[in-house]
Coordinates of C-alpha atoms and ligand atoms in Angstrom, one line a residue:
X1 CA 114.9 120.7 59.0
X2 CA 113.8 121.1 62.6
X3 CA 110.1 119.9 63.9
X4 CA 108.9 123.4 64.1
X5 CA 110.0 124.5 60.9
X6 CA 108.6 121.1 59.2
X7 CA 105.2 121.9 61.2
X8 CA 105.5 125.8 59.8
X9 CA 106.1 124.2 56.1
X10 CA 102.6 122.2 56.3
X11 CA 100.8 125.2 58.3
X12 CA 101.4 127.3 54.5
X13 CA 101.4 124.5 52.1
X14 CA 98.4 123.4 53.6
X15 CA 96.7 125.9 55.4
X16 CA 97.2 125.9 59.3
X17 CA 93.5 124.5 59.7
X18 CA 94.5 122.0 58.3
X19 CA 97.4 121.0 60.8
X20 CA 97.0 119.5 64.8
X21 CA 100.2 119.5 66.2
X22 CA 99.4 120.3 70.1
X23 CA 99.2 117.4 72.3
X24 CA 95.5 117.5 73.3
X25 CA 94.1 117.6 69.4
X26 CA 96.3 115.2 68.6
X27 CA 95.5 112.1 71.3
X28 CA 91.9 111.0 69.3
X29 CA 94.1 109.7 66.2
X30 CA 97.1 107.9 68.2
X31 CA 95.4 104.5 69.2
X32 CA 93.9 102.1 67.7
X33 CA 89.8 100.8 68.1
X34 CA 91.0 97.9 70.6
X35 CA 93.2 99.8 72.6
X36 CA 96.4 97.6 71.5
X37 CA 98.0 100.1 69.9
X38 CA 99.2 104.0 70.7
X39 CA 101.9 105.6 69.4
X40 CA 103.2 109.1 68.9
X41 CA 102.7 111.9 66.0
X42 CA 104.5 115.4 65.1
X43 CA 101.3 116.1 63.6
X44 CA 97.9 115.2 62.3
X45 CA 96.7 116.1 59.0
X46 CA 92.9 117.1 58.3
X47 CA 93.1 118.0 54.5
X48 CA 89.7 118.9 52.7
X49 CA 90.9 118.3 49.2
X50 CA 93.0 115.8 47.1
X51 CA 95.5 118.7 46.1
X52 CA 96.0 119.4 49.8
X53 CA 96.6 115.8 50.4
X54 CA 98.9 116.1 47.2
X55 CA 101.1 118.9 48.8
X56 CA 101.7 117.0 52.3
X57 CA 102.7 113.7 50.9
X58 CA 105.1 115.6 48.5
X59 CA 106.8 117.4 51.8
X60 CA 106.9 114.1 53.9
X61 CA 108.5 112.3 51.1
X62 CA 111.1 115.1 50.4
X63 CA 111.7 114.9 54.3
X64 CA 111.8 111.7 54.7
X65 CA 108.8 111.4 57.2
X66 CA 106.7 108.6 57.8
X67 CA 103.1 108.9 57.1
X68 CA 99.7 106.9 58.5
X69 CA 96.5 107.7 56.8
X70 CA 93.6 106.8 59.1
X71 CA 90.2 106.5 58.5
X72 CA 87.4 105.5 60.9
X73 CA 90.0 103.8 62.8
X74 CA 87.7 100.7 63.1
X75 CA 90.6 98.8 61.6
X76 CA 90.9 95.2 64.3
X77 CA 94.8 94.9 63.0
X78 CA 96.7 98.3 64.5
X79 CA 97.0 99.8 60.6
X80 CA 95.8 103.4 61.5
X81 CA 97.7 103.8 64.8
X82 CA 101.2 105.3 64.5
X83 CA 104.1 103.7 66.0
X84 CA 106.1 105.1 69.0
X85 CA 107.9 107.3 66.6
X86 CA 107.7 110.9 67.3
X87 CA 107.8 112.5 63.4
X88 CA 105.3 111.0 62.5
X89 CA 102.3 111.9 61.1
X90 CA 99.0 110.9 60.6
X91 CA 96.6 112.3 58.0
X92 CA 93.2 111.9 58.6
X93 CA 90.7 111.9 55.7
X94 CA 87.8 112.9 58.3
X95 CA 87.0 116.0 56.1
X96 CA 87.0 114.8 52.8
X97 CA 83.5 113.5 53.4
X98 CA 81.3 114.8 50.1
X99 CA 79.3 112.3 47.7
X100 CA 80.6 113.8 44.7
X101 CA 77.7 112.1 42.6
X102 CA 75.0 109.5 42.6
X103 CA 74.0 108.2 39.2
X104 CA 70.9 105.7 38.6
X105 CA 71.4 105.3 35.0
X106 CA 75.0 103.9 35.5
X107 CA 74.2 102.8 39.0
X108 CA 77.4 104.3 40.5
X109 CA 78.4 106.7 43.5
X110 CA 81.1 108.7 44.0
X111 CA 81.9 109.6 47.5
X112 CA 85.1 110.7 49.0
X113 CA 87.1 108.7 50.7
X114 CA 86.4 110.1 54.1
X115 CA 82.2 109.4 53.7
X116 CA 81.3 107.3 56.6
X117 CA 80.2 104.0 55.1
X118 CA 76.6 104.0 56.6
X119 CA 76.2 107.3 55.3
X120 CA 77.0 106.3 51.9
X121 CA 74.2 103.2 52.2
X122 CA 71.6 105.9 53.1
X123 CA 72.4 107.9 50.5
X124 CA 72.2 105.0 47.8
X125 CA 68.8 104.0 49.9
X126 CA 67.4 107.6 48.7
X127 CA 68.0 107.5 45.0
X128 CA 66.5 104.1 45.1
X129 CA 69.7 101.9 45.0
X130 CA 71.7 99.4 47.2
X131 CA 75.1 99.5 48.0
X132 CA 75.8 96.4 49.2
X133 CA 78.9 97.0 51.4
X134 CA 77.6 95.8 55.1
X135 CA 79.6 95.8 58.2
X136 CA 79.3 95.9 62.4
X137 CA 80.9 99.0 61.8
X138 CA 79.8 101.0 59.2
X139 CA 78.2 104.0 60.9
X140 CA 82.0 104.9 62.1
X141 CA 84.2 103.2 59.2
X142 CA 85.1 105.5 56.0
X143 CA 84.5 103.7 52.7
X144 CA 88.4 104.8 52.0
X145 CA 89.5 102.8 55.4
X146 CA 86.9 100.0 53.6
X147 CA 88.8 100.0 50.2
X148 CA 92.6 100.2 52.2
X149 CA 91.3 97.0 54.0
X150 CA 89.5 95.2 51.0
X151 CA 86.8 95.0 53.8
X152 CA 84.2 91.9 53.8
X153 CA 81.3 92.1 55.6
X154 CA 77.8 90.3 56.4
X155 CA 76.5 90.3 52.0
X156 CA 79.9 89.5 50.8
X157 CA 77.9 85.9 49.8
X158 CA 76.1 88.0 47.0
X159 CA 78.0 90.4 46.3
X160 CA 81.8 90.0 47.0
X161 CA 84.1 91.8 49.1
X162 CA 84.6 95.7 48.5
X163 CA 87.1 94.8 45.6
X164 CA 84.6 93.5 43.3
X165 CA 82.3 96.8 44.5
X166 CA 84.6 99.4 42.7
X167 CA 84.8 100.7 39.6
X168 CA 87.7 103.1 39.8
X169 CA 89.1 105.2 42.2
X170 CA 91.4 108.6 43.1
X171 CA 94.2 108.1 45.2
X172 CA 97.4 110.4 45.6
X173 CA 101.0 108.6 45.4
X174 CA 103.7 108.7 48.2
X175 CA 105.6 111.4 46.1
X176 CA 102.5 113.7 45.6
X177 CA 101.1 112.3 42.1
X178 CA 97.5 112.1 42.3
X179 CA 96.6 108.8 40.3
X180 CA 93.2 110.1 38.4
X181 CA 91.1 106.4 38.0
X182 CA 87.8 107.9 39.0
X183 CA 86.5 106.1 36.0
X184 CA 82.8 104.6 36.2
X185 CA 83.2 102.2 33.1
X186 CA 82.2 98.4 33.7
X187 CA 84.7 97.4 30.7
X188 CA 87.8 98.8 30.7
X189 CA 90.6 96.2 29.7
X190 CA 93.4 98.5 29.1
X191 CA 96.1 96.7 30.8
X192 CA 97.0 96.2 34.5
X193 CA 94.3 97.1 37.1
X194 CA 96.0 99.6 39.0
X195 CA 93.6 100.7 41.1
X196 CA 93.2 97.1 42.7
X197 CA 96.9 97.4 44.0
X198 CA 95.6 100.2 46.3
X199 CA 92.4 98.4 47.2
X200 CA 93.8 96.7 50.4
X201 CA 97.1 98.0 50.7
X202 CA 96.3 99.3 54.0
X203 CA 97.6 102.7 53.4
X204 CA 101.4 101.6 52.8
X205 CA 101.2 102.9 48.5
X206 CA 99.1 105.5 48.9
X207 CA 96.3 107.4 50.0
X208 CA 93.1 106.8 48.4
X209 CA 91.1 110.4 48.3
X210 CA 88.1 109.3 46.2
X211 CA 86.1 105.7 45.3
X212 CA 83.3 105.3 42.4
X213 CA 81.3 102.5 43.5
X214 CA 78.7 99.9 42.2
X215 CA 75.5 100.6 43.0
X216 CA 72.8 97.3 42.9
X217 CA 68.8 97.4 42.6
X218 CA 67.5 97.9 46.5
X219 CA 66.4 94.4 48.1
X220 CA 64.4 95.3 50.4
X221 CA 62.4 92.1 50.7
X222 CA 63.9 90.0 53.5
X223 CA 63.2 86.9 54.8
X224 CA 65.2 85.5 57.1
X225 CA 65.9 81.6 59.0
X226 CA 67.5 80.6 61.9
X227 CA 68.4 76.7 61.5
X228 CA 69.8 74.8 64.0
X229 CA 72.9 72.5 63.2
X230 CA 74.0 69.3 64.5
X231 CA 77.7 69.8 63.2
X232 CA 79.9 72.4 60.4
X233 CA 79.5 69.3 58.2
X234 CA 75.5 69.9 58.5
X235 CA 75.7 73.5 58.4
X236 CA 77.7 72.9 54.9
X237 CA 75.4 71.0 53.3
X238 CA 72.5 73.2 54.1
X239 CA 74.7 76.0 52.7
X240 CA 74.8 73.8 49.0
X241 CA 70.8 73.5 49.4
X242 CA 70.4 77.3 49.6
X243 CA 72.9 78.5 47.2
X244 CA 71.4 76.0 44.7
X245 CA 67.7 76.5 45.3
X246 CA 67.9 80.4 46.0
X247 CA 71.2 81.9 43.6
X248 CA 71.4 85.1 44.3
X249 CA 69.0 86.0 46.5
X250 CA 71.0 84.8 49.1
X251 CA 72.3 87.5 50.6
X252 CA 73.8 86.4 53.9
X253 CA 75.1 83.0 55.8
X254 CA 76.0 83.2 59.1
X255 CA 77.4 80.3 61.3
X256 CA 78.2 80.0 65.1
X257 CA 78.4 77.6 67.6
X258 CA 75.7 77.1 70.4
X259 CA 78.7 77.9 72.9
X260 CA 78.4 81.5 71.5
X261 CA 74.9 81.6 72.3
X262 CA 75.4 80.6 75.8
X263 CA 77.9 83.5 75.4
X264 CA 74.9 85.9 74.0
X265 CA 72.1 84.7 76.5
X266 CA 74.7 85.6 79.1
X267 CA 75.9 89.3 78.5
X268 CA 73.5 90.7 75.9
X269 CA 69.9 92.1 76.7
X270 CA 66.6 91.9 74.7
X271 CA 67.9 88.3 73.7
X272 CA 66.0 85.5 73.8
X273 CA 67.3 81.5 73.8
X274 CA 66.7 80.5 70.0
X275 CA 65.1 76.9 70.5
X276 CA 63.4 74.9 73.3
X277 CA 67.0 73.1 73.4
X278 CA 70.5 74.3 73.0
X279 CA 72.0 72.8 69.4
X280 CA 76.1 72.5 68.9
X281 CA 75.5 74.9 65.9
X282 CA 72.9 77.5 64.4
X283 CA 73.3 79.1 60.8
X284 CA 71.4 82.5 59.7
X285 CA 70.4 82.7 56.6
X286 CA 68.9 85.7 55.2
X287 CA 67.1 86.0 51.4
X288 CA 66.9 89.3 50.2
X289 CA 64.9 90.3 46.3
X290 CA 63.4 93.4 45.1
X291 CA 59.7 92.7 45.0
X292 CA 56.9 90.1 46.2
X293 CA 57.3 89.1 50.3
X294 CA 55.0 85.9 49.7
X295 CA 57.5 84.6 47.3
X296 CA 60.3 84.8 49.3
X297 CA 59.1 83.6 52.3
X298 CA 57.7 80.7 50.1
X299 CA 60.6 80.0 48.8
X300 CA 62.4 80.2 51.9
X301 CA 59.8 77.8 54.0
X302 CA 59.6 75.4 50.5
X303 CA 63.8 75.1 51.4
X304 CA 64.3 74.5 54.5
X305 CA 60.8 72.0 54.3
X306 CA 63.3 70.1 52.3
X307 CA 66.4 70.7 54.7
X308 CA 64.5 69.2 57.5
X309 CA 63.5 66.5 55.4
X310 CA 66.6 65.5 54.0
X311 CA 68.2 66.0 57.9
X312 CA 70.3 68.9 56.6
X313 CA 69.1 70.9 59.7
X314 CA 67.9 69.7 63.6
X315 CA 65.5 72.8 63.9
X316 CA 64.3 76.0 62.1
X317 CA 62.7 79.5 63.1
X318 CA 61.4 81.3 60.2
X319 CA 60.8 85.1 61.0
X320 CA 57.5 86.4 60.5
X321 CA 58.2 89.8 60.8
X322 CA 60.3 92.7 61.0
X323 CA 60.8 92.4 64.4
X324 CA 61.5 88.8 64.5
X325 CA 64.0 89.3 61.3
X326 CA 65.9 91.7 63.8
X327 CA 65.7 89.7 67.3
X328 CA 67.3 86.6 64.8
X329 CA 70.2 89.0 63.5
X330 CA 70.5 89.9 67.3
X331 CA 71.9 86.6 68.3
X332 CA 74.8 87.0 65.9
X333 CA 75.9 90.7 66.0
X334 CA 75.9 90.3 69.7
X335 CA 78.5 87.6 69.7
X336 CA 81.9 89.8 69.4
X337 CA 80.3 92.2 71.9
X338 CA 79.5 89.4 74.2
X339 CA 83.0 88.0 74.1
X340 CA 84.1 91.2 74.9
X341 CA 82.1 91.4 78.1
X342 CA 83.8 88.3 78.5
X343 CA 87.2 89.5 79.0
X344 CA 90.5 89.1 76.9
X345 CA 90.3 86.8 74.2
X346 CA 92.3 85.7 71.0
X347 CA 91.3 86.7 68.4
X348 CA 91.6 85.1 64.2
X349 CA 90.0 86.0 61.2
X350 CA 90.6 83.3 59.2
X351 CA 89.0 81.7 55.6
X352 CA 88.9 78.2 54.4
X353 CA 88.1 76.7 50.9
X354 CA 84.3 76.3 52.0
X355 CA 84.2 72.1 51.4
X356 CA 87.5 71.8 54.3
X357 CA 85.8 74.0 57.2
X358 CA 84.3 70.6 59.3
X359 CA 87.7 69.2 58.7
X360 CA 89.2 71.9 60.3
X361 CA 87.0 72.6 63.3
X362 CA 88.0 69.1 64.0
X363 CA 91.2 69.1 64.0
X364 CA 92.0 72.8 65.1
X365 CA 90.0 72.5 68.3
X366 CA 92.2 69.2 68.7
X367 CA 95.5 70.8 68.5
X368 CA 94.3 73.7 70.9
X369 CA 93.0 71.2 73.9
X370 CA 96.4 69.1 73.7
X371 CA 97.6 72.5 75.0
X372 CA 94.8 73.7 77.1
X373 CA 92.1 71.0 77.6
X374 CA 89.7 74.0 79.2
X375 CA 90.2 76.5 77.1
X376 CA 86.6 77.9 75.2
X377 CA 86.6 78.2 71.6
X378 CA 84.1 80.8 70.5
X379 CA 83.2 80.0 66.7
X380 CA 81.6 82.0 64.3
X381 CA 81.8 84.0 61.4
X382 CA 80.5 84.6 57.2
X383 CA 80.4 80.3 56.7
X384 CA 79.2 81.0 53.3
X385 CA 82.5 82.8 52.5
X386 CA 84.7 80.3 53.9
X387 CA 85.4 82.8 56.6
X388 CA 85.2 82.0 60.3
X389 CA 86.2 84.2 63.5
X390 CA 87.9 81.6 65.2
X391 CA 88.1 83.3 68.8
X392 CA 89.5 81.6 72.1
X393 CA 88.5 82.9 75.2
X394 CA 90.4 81.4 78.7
X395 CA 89.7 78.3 80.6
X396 CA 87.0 79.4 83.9
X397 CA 88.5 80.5 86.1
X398 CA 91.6 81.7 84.9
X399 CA 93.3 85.2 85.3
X400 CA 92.4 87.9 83.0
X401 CA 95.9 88.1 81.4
X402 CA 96.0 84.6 80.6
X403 CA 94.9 85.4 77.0
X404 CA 98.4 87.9 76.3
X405 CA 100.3 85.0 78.1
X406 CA 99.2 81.8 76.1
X407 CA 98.3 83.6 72.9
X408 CA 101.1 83.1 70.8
X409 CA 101.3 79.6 71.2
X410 CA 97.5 79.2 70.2
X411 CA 97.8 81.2 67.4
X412 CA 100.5 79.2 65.9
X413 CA 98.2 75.6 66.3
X414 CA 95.3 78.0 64.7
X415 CA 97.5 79.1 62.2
X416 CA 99.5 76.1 61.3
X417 CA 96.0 74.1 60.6
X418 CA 94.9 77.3 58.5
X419 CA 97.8 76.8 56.0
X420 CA 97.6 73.1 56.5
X421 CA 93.9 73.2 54.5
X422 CA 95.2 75.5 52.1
X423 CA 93.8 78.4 54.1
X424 CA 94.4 82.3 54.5
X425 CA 95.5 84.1 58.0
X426 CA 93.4 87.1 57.5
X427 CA 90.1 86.7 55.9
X428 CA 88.9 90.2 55.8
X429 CA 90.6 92.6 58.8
X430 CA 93.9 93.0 56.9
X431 CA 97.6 92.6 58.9
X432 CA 98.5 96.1 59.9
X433 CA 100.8 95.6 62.9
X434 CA 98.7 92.6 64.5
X435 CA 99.1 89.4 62.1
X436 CA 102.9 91.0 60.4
X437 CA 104.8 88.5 62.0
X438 CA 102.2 85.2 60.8
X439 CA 101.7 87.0 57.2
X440 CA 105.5 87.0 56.9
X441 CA 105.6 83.7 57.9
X442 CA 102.7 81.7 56.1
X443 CA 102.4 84.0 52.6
X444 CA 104.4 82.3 49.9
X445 CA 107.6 83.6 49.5
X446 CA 107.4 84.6 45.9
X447 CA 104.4 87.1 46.5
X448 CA 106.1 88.6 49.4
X449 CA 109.3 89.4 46.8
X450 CA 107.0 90.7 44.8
X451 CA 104.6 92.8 47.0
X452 CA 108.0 94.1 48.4
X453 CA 109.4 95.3 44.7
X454 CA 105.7 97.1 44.1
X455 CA 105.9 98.6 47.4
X456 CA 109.7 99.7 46.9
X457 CA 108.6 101.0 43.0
X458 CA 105.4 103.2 44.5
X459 CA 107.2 104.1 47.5
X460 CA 110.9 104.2 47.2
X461 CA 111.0 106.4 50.3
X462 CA 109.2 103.9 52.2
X463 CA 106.9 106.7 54.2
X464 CA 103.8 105.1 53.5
X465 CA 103.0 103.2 57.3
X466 CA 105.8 102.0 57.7
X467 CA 105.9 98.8 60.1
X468 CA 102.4 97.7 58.6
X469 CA 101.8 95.0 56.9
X470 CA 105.1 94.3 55.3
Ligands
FAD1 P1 90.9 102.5 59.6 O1 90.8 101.6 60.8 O2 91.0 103.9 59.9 O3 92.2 102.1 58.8 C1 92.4 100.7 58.4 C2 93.6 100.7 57.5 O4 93.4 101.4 56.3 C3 94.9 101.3 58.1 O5 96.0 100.6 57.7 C4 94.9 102.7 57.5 O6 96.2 103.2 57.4 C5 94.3 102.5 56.1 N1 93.5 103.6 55.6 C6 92.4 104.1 56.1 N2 91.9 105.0 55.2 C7 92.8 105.1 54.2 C8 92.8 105.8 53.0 N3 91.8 106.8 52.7 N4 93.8 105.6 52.1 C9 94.7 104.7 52.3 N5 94.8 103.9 53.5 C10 93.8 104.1 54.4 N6 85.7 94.3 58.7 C11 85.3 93.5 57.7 O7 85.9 93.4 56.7 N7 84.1 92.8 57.9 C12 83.3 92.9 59.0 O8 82.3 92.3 59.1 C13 83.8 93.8 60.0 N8 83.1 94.0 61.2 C14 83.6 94.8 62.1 C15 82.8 95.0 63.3 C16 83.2 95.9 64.3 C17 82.4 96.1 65.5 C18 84.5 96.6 64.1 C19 85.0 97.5 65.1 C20 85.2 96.4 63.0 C21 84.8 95.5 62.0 N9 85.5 95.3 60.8 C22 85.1 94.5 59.8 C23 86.9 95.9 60.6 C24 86.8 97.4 60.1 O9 85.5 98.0 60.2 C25 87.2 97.3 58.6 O10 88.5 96.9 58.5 C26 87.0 98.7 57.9 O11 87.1 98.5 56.5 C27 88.1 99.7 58.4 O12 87.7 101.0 57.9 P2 88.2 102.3 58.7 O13 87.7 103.5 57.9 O14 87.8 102.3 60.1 O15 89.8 102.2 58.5

């Protein structure tokens, strides 16, 4: 079948709304966030419903043609751009944006999977309920992009990553099936899990059209400290401390280095330097409960009273208000933007059993200065999670392409020590096209045999974005 008549088969199945196949509609869904990525579609696909999304998987998979679902496109791996392949072609879940239902008795939201994830927290926030699901980027990511990524986020310390967040979920098959597990049930042993094989998959079994959620009690009390660090082994055993004196109204632990705050101080505005001196390492820690401020903040003052104490922390800025709370959280969402402004960087998302992170800091910034003595490590990520954005930026001085010319080489040393401590490669951003090559390498090769014979089982066509993680 030719282009044009494959394009005049989706305009009817579909509904020609439905279909962008002229250049100029087409160029917002071909790259990627960072600008790595840009490849080439036949078409992009704007269904409204799951049966619409039904009837053009069925025709790409009778046709052969490869397919990318895309969400917000805030994926950091390439998994939403196409390749350079010309039939391809993309289906955006942009319209399939309604909250299908909020419950407070079951505490559970439905939402489709195109509802932008910030809109999905302010919805929750209304009927009185917290979904906990927390990101840089959630006023642009799709909760369906959040479930294709397993995404993490800033409260994954209390509440997991999205995995443990959903209940069931609605997702149509490469041949056209749509797989109905929009169940809300806590309990439901009934054999394998399906749904969770979808829930990070980055789009290469299926797409997922629909996603009943967990809904929590809304914390709105926060208090939140900034604690200065003389080392990761510090900042670890302030981490024990919290999580033993606080349970689970810990709600976030941050770490980064003091470097990254020369980094923030330097490109950011409306920042202001943390301490009267600069500390090798800083840790936020935010509290979060349902009721009673004073008791919080007691609690929180009666801890780290202790931590300075025991010398589990150099230094300590408690916010005492709203304002504070925000300037504090400042420091640390800046970072990534800040590095930015920087120039080109390397970039890994990596996660650590929790107890081996000094260990490694050690020993990985000891393997990357035998290769590049000046280089600048910029560390910081979700410590309580094991999970650290272990970012290199280039040595002063050097030229802006020196991060695409030496990258490969770090990446290996990071890498190498990553597996070394018994480690994982990607932490929360997924693989898509960007960590393939180092997920092929470092995953074990009896789980790549196997992910291989579910992917060939769900999608024996192998249209589901292809070239993506495996
Ligand atoms: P996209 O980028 O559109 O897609 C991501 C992947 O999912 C692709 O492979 C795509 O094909 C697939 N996909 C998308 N929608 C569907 C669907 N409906 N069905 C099947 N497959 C689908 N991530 C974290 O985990 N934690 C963070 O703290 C975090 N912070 C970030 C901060 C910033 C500033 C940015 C830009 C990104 C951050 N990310 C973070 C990464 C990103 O936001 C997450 O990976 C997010 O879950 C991606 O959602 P999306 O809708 O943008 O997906």
């Amino acid at each position: 079948m030719s282009n044009s008549d494959f394009l005049a088969r989706l305009a009817e199945r579909l509904g020609a709304d439905c279909v962008l196949s002229d250049e100029a509609s087409k160029q917002p869904y071909l790259a990627d966030w960072r600008g790595l990525y840009k490849g080439q579609a036949l078409a992009v696909l704007r269904p409204r419903t799951v049966e619409q999304v039904s009837k053009a998987l069925a025709l790409c998979s009778e046709h052969r043609v490869p397919v990318v679902p895309r969400g917000g496109n805030t994926g950091l791996c390439g998994g939403a751009a196409p390749d350079s392949g010309a039939g391809n072609v993309v289906i955006s879940l942009e319209r399939m944006n309604a909250v299908r239902s909020i419950d407070t008795t079951a505490n559970t939201l439905v939402a489709e999977a195109g509802c932008i994830l910030g809109n999905l927290r302010r919805a929750a926030q209304q009927a009185g309920r917290l979904l906990p699901l927390s990101l840089a980027a959630e006023d642009s990511c799709q909760i369906g992009g959040n479930l294709a990524t397993n995404a993490g986020g800033v409260n994954v310390v209390r509440y997991g990553m999205t995995r443990e967040l959903v209940l069931g979920i609605e997702a149509v098959l490469p041949g056209g099936e749509i797989f109905n597990g929009l169940r809300t049930l806590r309990k439901d042993n009934t054999g394998y899990d399906l749904k969770q094989l979808l829930i990070g998959s980055e789009g290469t079994l299926g797409i997922i059209t629909a996603a009943a959620l967990r809904l929590y009690p809304r914390a709105d009390v926060r208090a939140v400290v900034l604690a200065a660090v003389d080392s990761p082994a510090q900042a670890l055993a302030l981490y024990e401390l919290l999580f033993a004196q606080c349970g689970p109204r810990l709600q976030a632990y941050e770490f980064f280095t003091g470097d990254c705050v020369d980094l923030v101080l330097a490109h950011a505005e409306g920042v202001q330097e943390p301490f009267a001196q600069r500390h090798p390492g800083y840790v936020l820690v935010e509290l979060a409960d349902t009721a009673d401020e004073a008791a919080l903040s007691a609690l929180l003052e009666d801890v780290i009273g202790q931590a300075l104490e025991r010398e589990l922390c150099q230094d300590a800025a408690v916010s005492a208000s709203l304002a504070q709370l925000q300037a504090l959280w400042k420091l640390r969402e800046e970072i990534s933007e800040a590095q930015r402004a920087d120039g080109p960087h390397i970039k890994h998302d990596v996660s650590l059993p929790i107890e081996h992170i000094p260990a490694f800091m050690v020993s990985a910034e000891r393997r990357i200065r035998a290769l590049h003595a000046d280089i600048r490590p910029y560390v910081f990520g979700h410590f309580g999670d094991g999970n650290l954005h272990y970012n290199l930026s280039r040595p002063a001085g050097a030229p802006s392409d020196w991060a695409a010319r030496h990258g490969e080489a770090l990446t290996a040393e990071v890498l190498d020590e990553v597996a070394r401590y018994g480690g994982s490669i990607s932490a929360e951003h997924g693989i898509g096209q960007l960590k393939r090559e180092y997920f092929l390498k470092h995953k074990d090769p009896l789980e790549l045999k196997l992910m291989r014979q579910i992917k060939a089982l769900l999608d024996p066509a192998g249209i589901m974005n292809p070239g993506k993680l495996l």
